[in-house]
């Protein structure tokens, strides 16, 4: 009888341990990630879509949509084919210092008052690398241009090919074409006009982001250079308005 009682207690303890082990740990992904609110995502997406139509008036642009994971990620694209070059500058001011995409060399960054961190000292053919500007614990990320060379080139001799700037407490302050953190979508249209390439909308549990894409192409000898300007706006569904969150400008060169 004592043996049966002992066996019963052992089996009971084992069952309890199994039940405990089946409980997800408190730091599991299931407990950390919030459950997607499909209805709220759809509402933000629909309101942002209507906002884009009213604000940027994308007449004549081809529209496509994408739905991932049953409404968890929603995307909408307005695209224009065979459009003329947009009129925008390659200059961007970082903390009051002007950097010209495709012209300012990495060595020209010295003396501008930034701490400069280079991804590499030598850039190989068909390679780009990063250059980080830091000041007062705030940063801005740059990238080098394609050297269009078949030999390795010192990074100091390579031009800046891209700048990614954002309005956040960790980023260096910047202005682009007179646009800053206080600028509105109306200011963007006033300065740059409507996007000549695409308007991209993405919505998820974190809200909705509107991306405006402007492009222009130039050719010198046998080298073609595409310049892309991307302006991201964070849409506020409650206010039915949007504000600039970041600006990216980059060049892509290739032989015709």
PDB file of C-alpha atoms in Angstrom:
ATOM      1  CA  UNK A   1       0.000   0.000   0.000  1.00  0.00           C
ATOM      2  CA  UNK A   2       2.833   2.340   0.886  1.00  0.00           C
ATOM      3  CA  UNK A   3       4.463   1.534  -2.482  1.00  0.00           C
ATOM      4  CA  UNK A   4       1.227   2.390  -4.339  1.00  0.00           C
ATOM      5  CA  UNK A   5       0.897   5.646  -2.422  1.00  0.00           C
ATOM      6  CA  UNK A   6       4.493   6.583  -3.178  1.00  0.00           C
ATOM      7  CA  UNK A   7       4.029   5.729  -6.869  1.00  0.00           C
ATOM      8  CA  UNK A   8       0.874   7.871  -6.995  1.00  0.00           C
ATOM      9  CA  UNK A   9       2.715  10.820  -5.473  1.00  0.00           C
ATOM     10  CA  UNK A  10       5.568  10.454  -7.969  1.00  0.00           C
ATOM     11  CA  UNK A  11       3.146  10.375 -10.929  1.00  0.00           C
ATOM     12  CA  UNK A  12       1.281  13.407  -9.556  1.00  0.00           C
ATOM     13  CA  UNK A  13       4.538  15.349  -9.183  1.00  0.00           C
ATOM     14  CA  UNK A  14       5.635  14.396 -12.689  1.00  0.00           C
ATOM     15  CA  UNK A  15       2.326  15.566 -14.143  1.00  0.00           C
ATOM     16  CA  UNK A  16       2.662  18.891 -12.287  1.00  0.00           C
ATOM     17  CA  UNK A  17       6.183  19.388 -13.611  1.00  0.00           C
ATOM     18  CA  UNK A  18       5.038  18.669 -17.172  1.00  0.00           C
ATOM     19  CA  UNK A  19       2.235  21.204 -16.812  1.00  0.00           C
ATOM     20  CA  UNK A  20       4.692  23.818 -15.566  1.00  0.00           C
ATOM     21  CA  UNK A  21       7.119  23.167 -18.407  1.00  0.00           C
ATOM     22  CA  UNK A  22       4.314  23.580 -20.938  1.00  0.00           C
ATOM     23  CA  UNK A  23       3.660  27.146 -19.747  1.00  0.00           C
ATOM     24  CA  UNK A  24       5.411  29.721 -22.034  1.00  0.00           C
ATOM     25  CA  UNK A  25       8.292  31.522 -20.307  1.00  0.00           C
ATOM     26  CA  UNK A  26       7.476  35.094 -19.264  1.00  0.00           C
ATOM     27  CA  UNK A  27       9.918  36.533 -21.839  1.00  0.00           C
ATOM     28  CA  UNK A  28       8.668  34.486 -24.787  1.00  0.00           C
ATOM     29  CA  UNK A  29       7.933  36.249 -28.073  1.00  0.00           C
ATOM     30  CA  UNK A  30       4.237  35.514 -27.643  1.00  0.00           C
ATOM     31  CA  UNK A  31       4.153  37.593 -24.448  1.00  0.00           C
ATOM     32  CA  UNK A  32       6.361  40.408 -25.797  1.00  0.00           C
ATOM     33  CA  UNK A  33       4.767  41.104 -29.180  1.00  0.00           C
ATOM     34  CA  UNK A  34       1.352  42.799 -29.083  1.00  0.00           C
ATOM     35  CA  UNK A  35      -1.469  41.090 -30.927  1.00  0.00           C
ATOM     36  CA  UNK A  36      -2.251  42.850 -34.178  1.00  0.00           C
ATOM     37  CA  UNK A  37      -5.466  44.864 -34.176  1.00  0.00           C
ATOM     38  CA  UNK A  38      -6.666  44.066 -37.703  1.00  0.00           C
ATOM     39  CA  UNK A  39      -9.604  46.478 -37.557  1.00  0.00           C
ATOM     40  CA  UNK A  40      -7.424  49.395 -36.376  1.00  0.00           C
ATOM     41  CA  UNK A  41      -4.803  48.652 -39.053  1.00  0.00           C
ATOM     42  CA  UNK A  42      -7.474  48.623 -41.764  1.00  0.00           C
ATOM     43  CA  UNK A  43      -8.986  51.865 -40.473  1.00  0.00           C
ATOM     44  CA  UNK A  44      -5.605  53.631 -40.465  1.00  0.00           C
ATOM     45  CA  UNK A  45      -4.825  52.249 -43.914  1.00  0.00           C
ATOM     46  CA  UNK A  46      -8.131  53.383 -45.427  1.00  0.00           C
ATOM     47  CA  UNK A  47      -7.874  56.857 -43.885  1.00  0.00           C
ATOM     48  CA  UNK A  48      -4.247  57.249 -45.012  1.00  0.00           C
ATOM     49  CA  UNK A  49      -5.183  56.128 -48.524  1.00  0.00           C
ATOM     50  CA  UNK A  50      -7.943  58.742 -48.707  1.00  0.00           C
ATOM     51  CA  UNK A  51      -5.523  61.344 -47.303  1.00  0.00           C
ATOM     52  CA  UNK A  52      -3.012  60.580 -50.076  1.00  0.00           C
ATOM     53  CA  UNK A  53      -5.689  60.890 -52.764  1.00  0.00           C
ATOM     54  CA  UNK A  54      -6.845  64.248 -51.373  1.00  0.00           C
ATOM     55  CA  UNK A  55      -3.404  65.711 -50.635  1.00  0.00           C
ATOM     56  CA  UNK A  56      -1.183  64.521 -53.485  1.00  0.00           C
ATOM     57  CA  UNK A  57      -3.884  63.970 -56.137  1.00  0.00           C
ATOM     58  CA  UNK A  58      -2.117  61.063 -57.899  1.00  0.00           C
ATOM     59  CA  UNK A  59      -4.224  61.174 -61.079  1.00  0.00           C
ATOM     60  CA  UNK A  60      -2.921  59.000 -63.885  1.00  0.00           C
ATOM     61  CA  UNK A  61      -0.833  56.821 -61.587  1.00  0.00           C
ATOM     62  CA  UNK A  62      -1.218  53.046 -61.591  1.00  0.00           C
ATOM     63  CA  UNK A  63      -2.502  51.693 -58.267  1.00  0.00           C
ATOM     64  CA  UNK A  64      -1.770  48.281 -56.733  1.00  0.00           C
ATOM     65  CA  UNK A  65      -2.385  46.814 -53.270  1.00  0.00           C
ATOM     66  CA  UNK A  66      -0.906  44.049 -51.154  1.00  0.00           C
ATOM     67  CA  UNK A  67      -2.218  42.281 -48.047  1.00  0.00           C
ATOM     68  CA  UNK A  68       0.078  40.118 -45.920  1.00  0.00           C
ATOM     69  CA  UNK A  69      -0.856  37.859 -43.008  1.00  0.00           C
ATOM     70  CA  UNK A  70      -4.577  38.479 -43.255  1.00  0.00           C
ATOM     71  CA  UNK A  71      -4.490  42.231 -42.780  1.00  0.00           C
ATOM     72  CA  UNK A  72      -1.545  42.513 -40.397  1.00  0.00           C
ATOM     73  CA  UNK A  73       0.523  44.291 -43.088  1.00  0.00           C
ATOM     74  CA  UNK A  74      -1.214  46.379 -45.734  1.00  0.00           C
ATOM     75  CA  UNK A  75       0.475  48.112 -48.667  1.00  0.00           C
ATOM     76  CA  UNK A  76      -0.673  50.378 -51.466  1.00  0.00           C
ATOM     77  CA  UNK A  77       1.411  51.738 -54.333  1.00  0.00           C
ATOM     78  CA  UNK A  78       0.746  54.582 -56.749  1.00  0.00           C
ATOM     79  CA  UNK A  79       3.266  54.521 -59.617  1.00  0.00           C
ATOM     80  CA  UNK A  80       3.893  56.692 -62.659  1.00  0.00           C
ATOM     81  CA  UNK A  81       5.589  55.302 -65.755  1.00  0.00           C
ATOM     82  CA  UNK A  82       7.747  57.194 -68.269  1.00  0.00           C
ATOM     83  CA  UNK A  83       7.674  60.371 -66.195  1.00  0.00           C
ATOM     84  CA  UNK A  84       9.933  63.373 -66.743  1.00  0.00           C
ATOM     85  CA  UNK A  85      12.783  64.150 -64.348  1.00  0.00           C
ATOM     86  CA  UNK A  86      11.771  65.729 -61.072  1.00  0.00           C
ATOM     87  CA  UNK A  87      13.379  69.036 -60.151  1.00  0.00           C
ATOM     88  CA  UNK A  88      15.166  68.645 -56.824  1.00  0.00           C
ATOM     89  CA  UNK A  89      18.567  69.514 -55.420  1.00  0.00           C
ATOM     90  CA  UNK A  90      21.396  67.138 -54.513  1.00  0.00           C
ATOM     91  CA  UNK A  91      22.296  69.370 -51.552  1.00  0.00           C
ATOM     92  CA  UNK A  92      21.343  68.554 -47.983  1.00  0.00           C
ATOM     93  CA  UNK A  93      22.326  70.488 -44.860  1.00  0.00           C
ATOM     94  CA  UNK A  94      23.468  68.404 -41.907  1.00  0.00           C
ATOM     95  CA  UNK A  95      23.804  70.507 -38.755  1.00  0.00           C
ATOM     96  CA  UNK A  96      24.185  73.570 -40.984  1.00  0.00           C
ATOM     97  CA  UNK A  97      26.887  72.014 -43.203  1.00  0.00           C
ATOM     98  CA  UNK A  98      26.064  71.413 -46.881  1.00  0.00           C
ATOM     99  CA  UNK A  99      26.786  68.006 -48.413  1.00  0.00           C
ATOM    100  CA  UNK A 100      26.227  67.527 -52.143  1.00  0.00           C
ATOM    101  CA  UNK A 101      25.396  63.982 -53.205  1.00  0.00           C
ATOM    102  CA  UNK A 102      27.741  62.812 -55.958  1.00  0.00           C
ATOM    103  CA  UNK A 103      30.159  65.744 -55.496  1.00  0.00           C
ATOM    104  CA  UNK A 104      31.250  66.052 -51.866  1.00  0.00           C
ATOM    105  CA  UNK A 105      34.212  63.711 -51.300  1.00  0.00           C
ATOM    106  CA  UNK A 106      34.679  61.864 -48.012  1.00  0.00           C
ATOM    107  CA  UNK A 107      37.870  63.880 -47.389  1.00  0.00           C
ATOM    108  CA  UNK A 108      35.792  67.082 -47.701  1.00  0.00           C
ATOM    109  CA  UNK A 109      33.904  66.046 -44.555  1.00  0.00           C
ATOM    110  CA  UNK A 110      37.008  66.705 -42.453  1.00  0.00           C
ATOM    111  CA  UNK A 111      36.899  70.071 -40.767  1.00  0.00           C
ATOM    112  CA  UNK A 112      33.077  70.302 -40.730  1.00  0.00           C
ATOM    113  CA  UNK A 113      32.969  69.736 -36.990  1.00  0.00           C
ATOM    114  CA  UNK A 114      31.902  66.076 -36.978  1.00  0.00           C
ATOM    115  CA  UNK A 115      33.503  62.946 -35.608  1.00  0.00           C
ATOM    116  CA  UNK A 116      33.818  60.738 -38.695  1.00  0.00           C
ATOM    117  CA  UNK A 117      33.663  56.949 -38.636  1.00  0.00           C
ATOM    118  CA  UNK A 118      34.485  55.163 -41.899  1.00  0.00           C
ATOM    119  CA  UNK A 119      33.325  51.648 -42.697  1.00  0.00           C
ATOM    120  CA  UNK A 120      36.564  50.915 -44.561  1.00  0.00           C
ATOM    121  CA  UNK A 121      39.700  52.803 -45.537  1.00  0.00           C
ATOM    122  CA  UNK A 122      39.700  51.381 -49.074  1.00  0.00           C
ATOM    123  CA  UNK A 123      36.697  50.830 -51.312  1.00  0.00           C
ATOM    124  CA  UNK A 124      36.836  47.884 -53.691  1.00  0.00           C
ATOM    125  CA  UNK A 125      35.329  47.871 -57.211  1.00  0.00           C
ATOM    126  CA  UNK A 126      31.483  47.719 -57.220  1.00  0.00           C
ATOM    127  CA  UNK A 127      31.466  48.282 -53.471  1.00  0.00           C
ATOM    128  CA  UNK A 128      29.920  50.954 -51.275  1.00  0.00           C
ATOM    129  CA  UNK A 129      30.535  51.491 -47.594  1.00  0.00           C
ATOM    130  CA  UNK A 130      29.172  53.631 -44.793  1.00  0.00           C
ATOM    131  CA  UNK A 131      30.429  56.869 -43.286  1.00  0.00           C
ATOM    132  CA  UNK A 132      28.914  57.977 -39.971  1.00  0.00           C
ATOM    133  CA  UNK A 133      28.884  61.582 -38.797  1.00  0.00           C
ATOM    134  CA  UNK A 134      28.609  62.114 -35.029  1.00  0.00           C
ATOM    135  CA  UNK A 135      28.297  65.245 -32.923  1.00  0.00           C
ATOM    136  CA  UNK A 136      26.909  65.721 -29.421  1.00  0.00           C
ATOM    137  CA  UNK A 137      25.911  62.024 -29.337  1.00  0.00           C
ATOM    138  CA  UNK A 138      23.768  62.469 -32.451  1.00  0.00           C
ATOM    139  CA  UNK A 139      24.486  60.774 -35.768  1.00  0.00           C
ATOM    140  CA  UNK A 140      23.787  60.777 -39.496  1.00  0.00           C
ATOM    141  CA  UNK A 141      24.536  57.874 -41.824  1.00  0.00           C
ATOM    142  CA  UNK A 142      26.129  58.438 -45.244  1.00  0.00           C
ATOM    143  CA  UNK A 143      27.161  55.956 -47.932  1.00  0.00           C
ATOM    144  CA  UNK A 144      29.815  56.203 -50.602  1.00  0.00           C
ATOM    145  CA  UNK A 145      29.181  56.322 -54.342  1.00  0.00           C
ATOM    146  CA  UNK A 146      30.119  53.536 -56.734  1.00  0.00           C
ATOM    147  CA  UNK A 147      33.656  54.412 -57.824  1.00  0.00           C
ATOM    148  CA  UNK A 148      33.047  53.051 -61.343  1.00  0.00           C
ATOM    149  CA  UNK A 149      36.646  51.825 -61.148  1.00  0.00           C
ATOM    150  CA  UNK A 150      38.174  48.393 -61.644  1.00  0.00           C
ATOM    151  CA  UNK A 151      40.690  49.090 -58.882  1.00  0.00           C
ATOM    152  CA  UNK A 152      40.475  49.721 -55.141  1.00  0.00           C
ATOM    153  CA  UNK A 153      40.185  53.414 -54.245  1.00  0.00           C
ATOM    154  CA  UNK A 154      40.993  55.177 -50.939  1.00  0.00           C
ATOM    155  CA  UNK A 155      37.692  56.070 -49.280  1.00  0.00           C
ATOM    156  CA  UNK A 156      38.796  59.690 -48.851  1.00  0.00           C
ATOM    157  CA  UNK A 157      38.771  60.066 -52.644  1.00  0.00           C
ATOM    158  CA  UNK A 158      35.260  58.643 -53.046  1.00  0.00           C
ATOM    159  CA  UNK A 159      32.207  60.929 -53.159  1.00  0.00           C
ATOM    160  CA  UNK A 160      29.211  60.691 -50.870  1.00  0.00           C
ATOM    161  CA  UNK A 161      26.542  58.719 -52.719  1.00  0.00           C
ATOM    162  CA  UNK A 162      23.717  58.674 -50.187  1.00  0.00           C
ATOM    163  CA  UNK A 163      22.474  60.419 -47.059  1.00  0.00           C
ATOM    164  CA  UNK A 164      19.859  59.012 -44.701  1.00  0.00           C
ATOM    165  CA  UNK A 165      18.585  61.669 -42.296  1.00  0.00           C
ATOM    166  CA  UNK A 166      15.721  61.501 -39.813  1.00  0.00           C
ATOM    167  CA  UNK A 167      14.017  63.714 -37.275  1.00  0.00           C
ATOM    168  CA  UNK A 168      14.693  62.048 -33.938  1.00  0.00           C
ATOM    169  CA  UNK A 169      16.477  62.823 -30.704  1.00  0.00           C
ATOM    170  CA  UNK A 170      19.375  60.596 -31.770  1.00  0.00           C
ATOM    171  CA  UNK A 171      19.863  62.141 -35.233  1.00  0.00           C
ATOM    172  CA  UNK A 172      21.793  65.205 -36.308  1.00  0.00           C
ATOM    173  CA  UNK A 173      19.483  68.095 -37.252  1.00  0.00           C
ATOM    174  CA  UNK A 174      19.078  68.678 -40.976  1.00  0.00           C
ATOM    175  CA  UNK A 175      17.181  70.603 -43.617  1.00  0.00           C
ATOM    176  CA  UNK A 176      16.517  69.627 -47.198  1.00  0.00           C
ATOM    177  CA  UNK A 177      15.369  72.134 -49.801  1.00  0.00           C
ATOM    178  CA  UNK A 178      13.996  74.290 -46.999  1.00  0.00           C
ATOM    179  CA  UNK A 179      12.116  71.378 -45.427  1.00  0.00           C
ATOM    180  CA  UNK A 180      12.617  70.636 -41.741  1.00  0.00           C
ATOM    181  CA  UNK A 181      10.853  68.933 -38.826  1.00  0.00           C
ATOM    182  CA  UNK A 182       8.095  71.562 -38.818  1.00  0.00           C
ATOM    183  CA  UNK A 183       7.308  71.251 -42.530  1.00  0.00           C
ATOM    184  CA  UNK A 184       3.944  69.956 -43.678  1.00  0.00           C
ATOM    185  CA  UNK A 185       2.959  67.820 -46.698  1.00  0.00           C
ATOM    186  CA  UNK A 186       1.743  71.073 -48.273  1.00  0.00           C
ATOM    187  CA  UNK A 187       5.282  72.439 -47.873  1.00  0.00           C
ATOM    188  CA  UNK A 188       6.649  69.346 -49.623  1.00  0.00           C
ATOM    189  CA  UNK A 189       4.345  69.884 -52.590  1.00  0.00           C
ATOM    190  CA  UNK A 190       5.196  73.594 -52.661  1.00  0.00           C
ATOM    191  CA  UNK A 191       8.941  72.875 -52.717  1.00  0.00           C
ATOM    192  CA  UNK A 192       9.066  69.711 -54.828  1.00  0.00           C
ATOM    193  CA  UNK A 193       5.703  69.264 -56.496  1.00  0.00           C
ATOM    194  CA  UNK A 194       3.878  65.934 -56.578  1.00  0.00           C
ATOM    195  CA  UNK A 195       6.083  62.798 -56.695  1.00  0.00           C
ATOM    196  CA  UNK A 196       7.039  61.901 -60.268  1.00  0.00           C
ATOM    197  CA  UNK A 197       7.815  58.253 -59.478  1.00  0.00           C
ATOM    198  CA  UNK A 198       5.806  56.508 -56.744  1.00  0.00           C
ATOM    199  CA  UNK A 199       3.793  57.026 -53.572  1.00  0.00           C
ATOM    200  CA  UNK A 200       3.981  54.086 -51.180  1.00  0.00           C
ATOM    201  CA  UNK A 201       1.693  53.452 -48.222  1.00  0.00           C
ATOM    202  CA  UNK A 202       2.416  50.824 -45.566  1.00  0.00           C
ATOM    203  CA  UNK A 203       0.244  50.114 -42.526  1.00  0.00           C
ATOM    204  CA  UNK A 204       0.735  47.747 -39.601  1.00  0.00           C
ATOM    205  CA  UNK A 205       0.336  47.625 -35.839  1.00  0.00           C
ATOM    206  CA  UNK A 206       2.634  50.650 -35.465  1.00  0.00           C
ATOM    207  CA  UNK A 207       0.537  52.893 -37.732  1.00  0.00           C
ATOM    208  CA  UNK A 208       0.865  54.113 -41.317  1.00  0.00           C
ATOM    209  CA  UNK A 209       3.875  55.452 -43.216  1.00  0.00           C
ATOM    210  CA  UNK A 210       3.647  57.365 -46.505  1.00  0.00           C
ATOM    211  CA  UNK A 211       6.734  57.388 -48.722  1.00  0.00           C
ATOM    212  CA  UNK A 212       7.083  59.927 -51.546  1.00  0.00           C
ATOM    213  CA  UNK A 213       9.615  59.018 -54.255  1.00  0.00           C
ATOM    214  CA  UNK A 214      11.133  61.503 -56.703  1.00  0.00           C
ATOM    215  CA  UNK A 215      13.663  60.526 -59.379  1.00  0.00           C
ATOM    216  CA  UNK A 216      15.872  62.115 -62.012  1.00  0.00           C
ATOM    217  CA  UNK A 217      18.391  60.733 -64.497  1.00  0.00           C
ATOM    218  CA  UNK A 218      21.431  62.304 -66.137  1.00  0.00           C
ATOM    219  CA  UNK A 219      24.116  61.036 -68.511  1.00  0.00           C
ATOM    220  CA  UNK A 220      27.749  62.071 -68.880  1.00  0.00           C
ATOM    221  CA  UNK A 221      29.782  60.302 -71.551  1.00  0.00           C
ATOM    222  CA  UNK A 222      28.850  56.630 -71.092  1.00  0.00           C
ATOM    223  CA  UNK A 223      27.867  56.873 -67.413  1.00  0.00           C
ATOM    224  CA  UNK A 224      24.191  57.135 -66.446  1.00  0.00           C
ATOM    225  CA  UNK A 225      23.334  58.438 -62.976  1.00  0.00           C
ATOM    226  CA  UNK A 226      19.956  57.981 -61.312  1.00  0.00           C
ATOM    227  CA  UNK A 227      19.214  60.144 -58.274  1.00  0.00           C
ATOM    228  CA  UNK A 228      16.406  59.029 -55.963  1.00  0.00           C
ATOM    229  CA  UNK A 229      14.807  61.196 -53.289  1.00  0.00           C
ATOM    230  CA  UNK A 230      12.618  59.500 -50.677  1.00  0.00           C
ATOM    231  CA  UNK A 231      10.593  61.493 -48.172  1.00  0.00           C
ATOM    232  CA  UNK A 232       8.849  59.532 -45.426  1.00  0.00           C
ATOM    233  CA  UNK A 233       5.773  60.909 -43.680  1.00  0.00           C
ATOM    234  CA  UNK A 234       4.211  59.447 -40.546  1.00  0.00           C
ATOM    235  CA  UNK A 235       0.432  59.548 -40.813  1.00  0.00           C
ATOM    236  CA  UNK A 236      -1.664  60.429 -37.759  1.00  0.00           C
ATOM    237  CA  UNK A 237      -5.073  58.769 -38.134  1.00  0.00           C
ATOM    238  CA  UNK A 238      -6.609  60.731 -35.243  1.00  0.00           C
ATOM    239  CA  UNK A 239      -5.647  64.094 -36.729  1.00  0.00           C
ATOM    240  CA  UNK A 240      -5.897  62.925 -40.355  1.00  0.00           C
ATOM    241  CA  UNK A 241      -2.570  64.608 -41.049  1.00  0.00           C
ATOM    242  CA  UNK A 242       1.044  63.648 -41.674  1.00  0.00           C
ATOM    243  CA  UNK A 243       4.499  64.955 -40.739  1.00  0.00           C
ATOM    244  CA  UNK A 244       7.948  64.385 -42.224  1.00  0.00           C
ATOM    245  CA  UNK A 245       9.928  61.727 -40.381  1.00  0.00           C
ATOM    246  CA  UNK A 246      12.965  61.217 -42.649  1.00  0.00           C
ATOM    247  CA  UNK A 247      14.643  62.135 -45.937  1.00  0.00           C
ATOM    248  CA  UNK A 248      16.875  59.833 -47.979  1.00  0.00           C
ATOM    249  CA  UNK A 249      18.702  60.851 -51.132  1.00  0.00           C
ATOM    250  CA  UNK A 250      20.952  58.501 -53.100  1.00  0.00           C
ATOM    251  CA  UNK A 251      22.653  58.064 -56.448  1.00  0.00           C
ATOM    252  CA  UNK A 252      23.090  54.970 -58.580  1.00  0.00           C
ATOM    253  CA  UNK A 253      25.564  55.117 -61.475  1.00  0.00           C
ATOM    254  CA  UNK A 254      26.152  52.606 -64.239  1.00  0.00           C
ATOM    255  CA  UNK A 255      27.653  52.466 -67.706  1.00  0.00           C
ATOM    256  CA  UNK A 256      25.191  52.724 -70.574  1.00  0.00           C
TER     257      UNK A 256
END
